[in-house]
CSV table of C-alpha atoms in Angstrom, one decimal:
chain,number,residue,atom,x,y,z
R,30,MET,CA,-27.2,75.5,-10.2
R,31,TRP,CA,-27.9,75.0,-13.9
R,32,LEU,CA,-25.5,72.1,-14.1
R,33,LEU,CA,-27.2,70.5,-11.1
R,34,ARG,CA,-30.6,70.8,-12.7
R,35,LYS,CA,-29.4,69.4,-16.0
R,36,SER,CA,-27.8,66.4,-14.2
R,37,LEU,CA,-31.0,65.8,-12.3
R,38,LEU,CA,-33.1,65.8,-15.4
R,39,ARG,CA,-30.7,63.4,-17.1
R,40,ASN,CA,-31.0,61.0,-14.2
R,41,VAL,CA,-34.8,61.2,-14.3
R,42,ALA,CA,-34.8,60.4,-18.0
R,43,VAL,CA,-32.6,57.4,-17.5
R,44,VAL,CA,-34.9,56.0,-14.8
R,45,TRP,CA,-37.9,56.6,-17.0
R,46,MET,CA,-36.5,54.8,-19.9
R,47,PHE,CA,-35.4,51.9,-17.8
R,48,CYS,CA,-39.0,51.6,-16.4
R,49,LEU,CA,-40.4,51.8,-19.8
R,50,PHE,CA,-38.3,49.0,-21.2
R,51,CYS,CA,-39.3,46.8,-18.2
R,52,VAL,CA,-43.0,47.4,-18.4
R,53,VAL,CA,-43.6,47.2,-22.1
R,54,PRO,CA,-42.6,43.5,-22.6
R,55,VAL,CA,-44.7,42.5,-19.5
R,56,ALA,CA,-47.7,44.3,-20.8
R,57,ALA,CA,-47.2,42.9,-24.3
R,58,ALA,CA,-47.0,39.4,-22.9
R,59,ALA,CA,-50.1,39.9,-20.7
R,60,GLY,CA,-52.1,41.1,-23.7
R,61,ALA,CA,-50.8,38.5,-26.2
R,62,PRO,CA,-53.5,36.0,-27.2
R,63,ALA,CA,-53.0,32.3,-26.3
R,64,LYS,CA,-51.9,30.1,-29.1
R,65,VAL,CA,-54.8,28.2,-30.6
R,66,HIS,CA,-54.1,24.6,-31.3
R,67,VAL,CA,-55.7,22.9,-34.3
R,68,ILE,CA,-56.6,19.3,-33.4
R,69,VAL,CA,-58.2,17.1,-36.1
R,70,PHE,CA,-58.4,13.5,-37.1
R,71,GLY,CA,-57.1,12.2,-40.5
R,72,LYS,CA,-59.0,9.9,-42.9
R,73,TRP,CA,-59.9,6.4,-41.9
R,74,THR,CA,-57.7,3.5,-43.2
R,75,SER,CA,-57.8,-0.2,-42.7
R,76,ALA,CA,-54.8,-2.3,-41.5
R,77,PRO,CA,-54.3,-6.0,-40.7
R,78,TRP,CA,-54.1,-6.8,-37.0
R,79,PHE,CA,-52.3,-10.0,-35.8
R,80,PRO,CA,-53.4,-10.3,-32.2
R,81,GLY,CA,-50.8,-13.2,-31.6
R,82,VAL,CA,-50.9,-15.6,-28.8
R,83,ALA,CA,-52.3,-14.3,-25.5
R,84,ASP,CA,-50.1,-14.3,-22.4
R,85,GLY,CA,-50.0,-17.8,-20.9
R,86,GLU,CA,-51.6,-19.5,-23.9
R,87,LYS,CA,-49.6,-22.4,-25.4
R,88,LYS,CA,-49.3,-23.2,-29.0
R,89,ASP,CA,-49.1,-27.0,-28.9
R,90,GLU,CA,-51.4,-27.7,-31.9
R,91,LYS,CA,-50.7,-26.8,-35.5
R,92,LYS,CA,-54.3,-25.5,-35.9
R,93,ASP,CA,-53.5,-22.8,-33.2
R,94,GLU,CA,-50.5,-21.7,-35.2
R,95,LYS,CA,-52.7,-21.4,-38.4
R,96,LYS,CA,-55.3,-19.4,-36.4
R,97,ASP,CA,-52.7,-16.9,-35.3
R,98,ASP,CA,-51.6,-16.3,-38.9
R,99,LYS,CA,-55.1,-15.1,-39.9
R,100,PRO,CA,-55.2,-11.3,-39.3
R,101,LEU,CA,-58.2,-9.2,-38.2
R,102,THR,CA,-58.9,-5.8,-39.5
R,103,LEU,CA,-58.3,-2.5,-37.7
R,104,LYS,CA,-59.8,0.8,-38.8
R,105,LEU,CA,-57.5,3.6,-37.6
R,106,ARG,CA,-56.8,7.2,-38.3
R,107,ALA,CA,-54.2,9.7,-37.4
R,108,LEU,CA,-54.5,12.4,-34.6
R,109,LEU,CA,-53.0,15.6,-35.9
R,110,ILE,CA,-52.1,18.6,-33.7
R,111,ASP,CA,-51.1,21.7,-35.5
R,112,GLY,CA,-50.7,19.8,-38.8
R,113,ARG,CA,-48.4,17.1,-37.3
R,114,VAL,CA,-49.2,13.5,-36.6
R,115,LYS,CA,-49.2,13.0,-32.9
R,116,GLU,CA,-50.7,9.5,-32.5
R,117,TYR,CA,-52.7,7.0,-34.4
R,118,THR,CA,-56.1,6.2,-32.9
R,119,LEU,CA,-58.8,3.6,-33.0
R,120,GLY,CA,-62.6,4.0,-32.7
R,121,ALA,CA,-64.6,7.1,-31.8
R,122,PRO,CA,-63.4,9.6,-29.2
R,123,HIS,CA,-65.4,10.3,-26.0
R,124,GLU,CA,-66.0,13.9,-25.1
R,125,VAL,CA,-65.3,14.4,-21.4
R,126,THR,CA,-65.7,18.2,-21.3
R,127,ASP,CA,-65.8,20.9,-24.0
R,128,ARG,CA,-62.0,21.0,-23.5
R,129,LEU,CA,-61.0,17.3,-22.9
R,130,PHE,CA,-61.6,14.2,-24.8
R,131,VAL,CA,-60.3,10.6,-24.7
R,132,VAL,CA,-59.5,8.3,-27.6
R,133,ARG,CA,-57.9,4.9,-27.9
R,134,ARG,CA,-54.4,4.6,-29.2
R,135,VAL,CA,-53.1,2.2,-31.8
R,136,PHE,CA,-49.4,1.8,-32.6
R,137,ARG,CA,-46.9,-0.2,-34.7
R,138,VAL,CA,-44.5,-2.7,-33.0
R,139,ASN,CA,-41.5,-4.4,-34.6
R,140,ASP,CA,-42.2,-8.1,-34.5
R,141,SER,CA,-38.9,-9.2,-36.1
R,142,LEU,CA,-36.6,-11.8,-34.5
R,143,PRO,CA,-32.9,-11.2,-34.0
R,144,GLU,CA,-32.1,-13.4,-37.1
R,145,ASP,CA,-34.5,-11.4,-39.3
R,146,SER,CA,-32.8,-9.0,-41.7
R,147,THR,CA,-35.6,-6.5,-41.9
R,148,PRO,CA,-38.2,-5.1,-39.4
R,149,ARG,CA,-41.7,-6.7,-39.4
R,150,TRP,CA,-44.0,-3.9,-38.4
R,151,GLN,CA,-47.4,-4.9,-37.0
R,152,TRP,CA,-50.3,-2.8,-35.7
R,153,GLN,CA,-51.4,-3.4,-32.1
R,154,ARG,CA,-54.1,-1.9,-30.0
R,155,GLY,CA,-53.0,0.2,-27.0
R,156,GLY,CA,-54.5,2.1,-24.1
R,157,TRP,CA,-56.4,5.3,-23.9
R,158,LEU,CA,-55.2,8.9,-24.4
R,159,LEU,CA,-56.4,12.1,-22.8
R,160,VAL,CA,-56.3,15.1,-25.2
R,161,ASP,CA,-56.5,18.7,-24.0
R,162,ARG,CA,-57.8,21.0,-26.8
R,163,LEU,CA,-56.5,24.2,-25.0
R,164,THR,CA,-52.9,23.2,-24.5
R,165,GLY,CA,-52.6,20.5,-27.2
R,166,ARG,CA,-51.2,18.1,-24.7
R,167,VAL,CA,-51.7,14.3,-25.2
R,168,SER,CA,-51.2,12.1,-22.1
R,169,PRO,CA,-51.9,8.4,-21.4
R,170,VAL,CA,-54.8,7.4,-19.2
R,171,ASN,CA,-54.1,5.2,-16.2
R,172,LEU,CA,-56.5,2.2,-16.3
R,173,PRO,CA,-55.8,-0.4,-13.6
R,174,ASP,CA,-55.9,-4.0,-14.8
R,175,PHE,CA,-57.0,-2.9,-18.3
R,176,ASP,CA,-56.1,-5.5,-20.9
R,177,ALA,CA,-55.6,-4.2,-24.4
R,178,TYR,CA,-56.8,-7.4,-25.9
R,179,TYR,CA,-59.6,-8.6,-23.6
R,180,SER,CA,-61.1,-5.4,-22.0
R,181,ALA,CA,-64.1,-3.6,-23.7
R,182,VAL,CA,-64.6,-0.2,-22.1
R,183,SER,CA,-67.6,2.1,-21.7
R,184,TRP,CA,-67.3,5.8,-20.8
R,185,TYR,CA,-69.6,8.1,-18.9
R,186,ARG,CA,-68.5,11.6,-18.1
R,187,ASP,CA,-65.0,11.2,-16.6
R,188,PHE,CA,-65.7,7.6,-15.5
R,189,VAL,CA,-64.7,4.5,-17.5
R,190,ALA,CA,-66.0,1.0,-16.8
R,191,TYR,CA,-64.5,-2.3,-18.1
R,192,CYS,CA,-63.6,-5.8,-17.1
R,193,GLY,CA,-60.0,-6.0,-16.0
R,194,VAL,CA,-57.9,-9.1,-16.2
R,195,ALA,CA,-55.3,-10.4,-13.8
R,196,ASP,CA,-51.8,-10.9,-15.0
R,197,ASP,CA,-52.2,-14.6,-15.0
R,198,GLY,CA,-55.5,-14.4,-16.9
R,199,LYS,CA,-57.3,-16.4,-14.3
R,200,LYS,CA,-59.3,-13.6,-12.6
R,201,THR,CA,-61.6,-11.0,-14.0
R,202,TYR,CA,-62.5,-7.8,-12.2
R,203,ALA,CA,-65.3,-5.3,-12.5
R,204,VAL,CA,-63.4,-2.0,-12.7
R,205,VAL,CA,-64.6,1.6,-12.6
R,206,ALA,CA,-61.8,4.3,-12.9
R,207,GLN,CA,-62.0,8.1,-12.9
R,208,LEU,CA,-59.6,10.4,-14.7
R,209,SER,CA,-58.8,12.4,-11.6
R,210,ARG,CA,-57.9,9.4,-9.5
R,211,ARG,CA,-54.9,7.0,-9.6
R,212,LYS,CA,-56.7,4.1,-7.8
R,213,PRO,CA,-59.9,2.6,-9.2
R,214,VAL,CA,-63.2,3.8,-7.8
R,215,LEU,CA,-64.4,0.1,-8.0
R,216,LYS,CA,-62.5,-3.1,-8.3
R,217,LYS,CA,-64.5,-6.3,-7.6
R,218,GLU,CA,-63.7,-9.8,-8.6
R,219,LEU,CA,-66.4,-11.3,-10.9
R,220,PRO,CA,-67.6,-14.9,-10.8
R,221,ASP,CA,-64.8,-17.3,-11.9
R,222,ASP,CA,-65.5,-18.6,-15.4
R,223,GLY,CA,-61.9,-19.9,-15.8
R,224,PRO,CA,-59.0,-18.3,-17.7
R,225,VAL,CA,-59.9,-16.0,-20.5
R,226,GLU,CA,-56.9,-17.1,-22.6
R,227,ALA,CA,-57.5,-18.3,-26.1
R,228,ALA,CA,-60.7,-16.2,-26.2
R,229,ALA,CA,-61.7,-13.6,-28.8
R,230,PRO,CA,-60.8,-9.9,-28.4
R,231,ASP,CA,-62.9,-7.8,-25.9
R,232,SER,CA,-64.2,-11.1,-24.5
R,233,ALA,CA,-63.5,-10.6,-20.8
R,234,CYS,CA,-67.1,-9.4,-20.6
R,235,PRO,CA,-69.5,-7.3,-22.7
R,236,ALA,CA,-69.0,-3.5,-22.5
R,237,PRO,CA,-70.6,-2.4,-19.2
R,238,THR,CA,-73.8,-0.3,-19.4
R,239,TRP,CA,-74.4,3.1,-17.7
R,240,GLN,CA,-77.4,4.7,-16.2
R,241,ARG,CA,-77.8,8.3,-15.0
R,242,SER,CA,-79.8,9.8,-12.1
R,243,PRO,CA,-78.7,7.9,-10.1
R,244,THR,CA,-75.4,7.0,-11.6
R,245,ARG,CA,-75.1,3.3,-12.0
R,246,VAL,CA,-73.1,0.8,-14.0
R,247,SER,CA,-73.9,-2.8,-14.7
R,248,PHE,CA,-71.4,-5.6,-15.5
R,249,ALA,CA,-72.3,-9.0,-17.0
R,250,ALA,CA,-69.5,-11.4,-16.8
R,251,SER,CA,-69.4,-14.2,-19.4
R,252,GLY,CA,-71.7,-16.9,-18.0
R,253,GLY,CA,-72.3,-15.0,-14.8
R,254,ALA,CA,-75.2,-13.0,-13.4
R,255,LYS,CA,-75.4,-9.2,-13.9
R,256,GLN,CA,-74.1,-7.0,-11.1
R,257,THR,CA,-75.1,-3.4,-10.8
R,258,PHE,CA,-73.2,-0.8,-8.8
R,259,ALA,CA,-74.4,2.7,-7.7
R,260,ILE,CA,-71.6,5.3,-7.8
R,261,ARG,CA,-72.0,8.3,-5.5
R,262,GLY,CA,-68.9,10.4,-5.8
R,263,HIS,CA,-66.0,8.1,-4.8
R,264,VAL,CA,-68.4,5.7,-3.0
R,265,VAL,CA,-69.7,2.6,-4.7
R,266,ASP,CA,-72.6,0.5,-3.5
R,267,LEU,CA,-73.8,-2.9,-4.8
R,268,VAL,CA,-77.4,-2.7,-6.0
R,269,ASN,CA,-79.5,-5.8,-5.5
R,270,ASP,CA,-82.5,-6.9,-7.6
R,271,ALA,CA,-85.0,-5.7,-5.1
R,272,GLU,CA,-83.6,-2.1,-5.2
R,273,GLU,CA,-83.7,-2.2,-9.0
R,274,GLU,CA,-87.3,-3.2,-9.0
R,275,GLU,CA,-88.1,-0.5,-6.5
R,276,GLU,CA,-86.5,2.1,-8.6
R,277,ALA,CA,-88.3,0.9,-11.7
R,278,GLY,CA,-91.6,1.0,-10.0
R,279,LYS,CA,-91.3,4.7,-9.0
């Protein structure tokens, strides 16, 4: 009887220790604080920017070649996460929420030809990045028909408005995109002013302007009339001049 009781106590002790080793790590993991990521921007610095020849533009004249050799100036700074350089950015960030913000990317590309003996690094403007302060994740933002050279963007909440450019450079679109959607909320062809090639940076149209309550965005294509769109959720309506005057009179 005594031996049976001793064996039973030993088995109970083994089961108890096994349960203790299983529960303690889980409890420790559940109570462990989440890692806090440190996200900061570095100091501003200036760099030469050689936009180059736009897609479809021909360099038939010597004056065009000289024009391409004259650089513009980019002001950029590093995006550091936990003390490490994650990306290089351009311009001011846009705060979407207290957790998320977007900022434009800038990067270096090797412009050397096969016969060049050394790399020729040049800075170029890129698209937009979405940064999550909680997880430290940086991901690209999908902007349909966005042109890194010609499109000037304007953000409002999680919406972004800009003039997109067709691949052949012959059509310009009024585009409104939303971070949570793959397809644009709005894509409407603007009046045809001819190809935008050989134009200056951000020249597809001026940066669109936003209005709240009700949410509206206005586009002014180069040489064209202003068009205003009301955005209601995922629905977009074209606002005519009479409706604008009626709203202003209230």
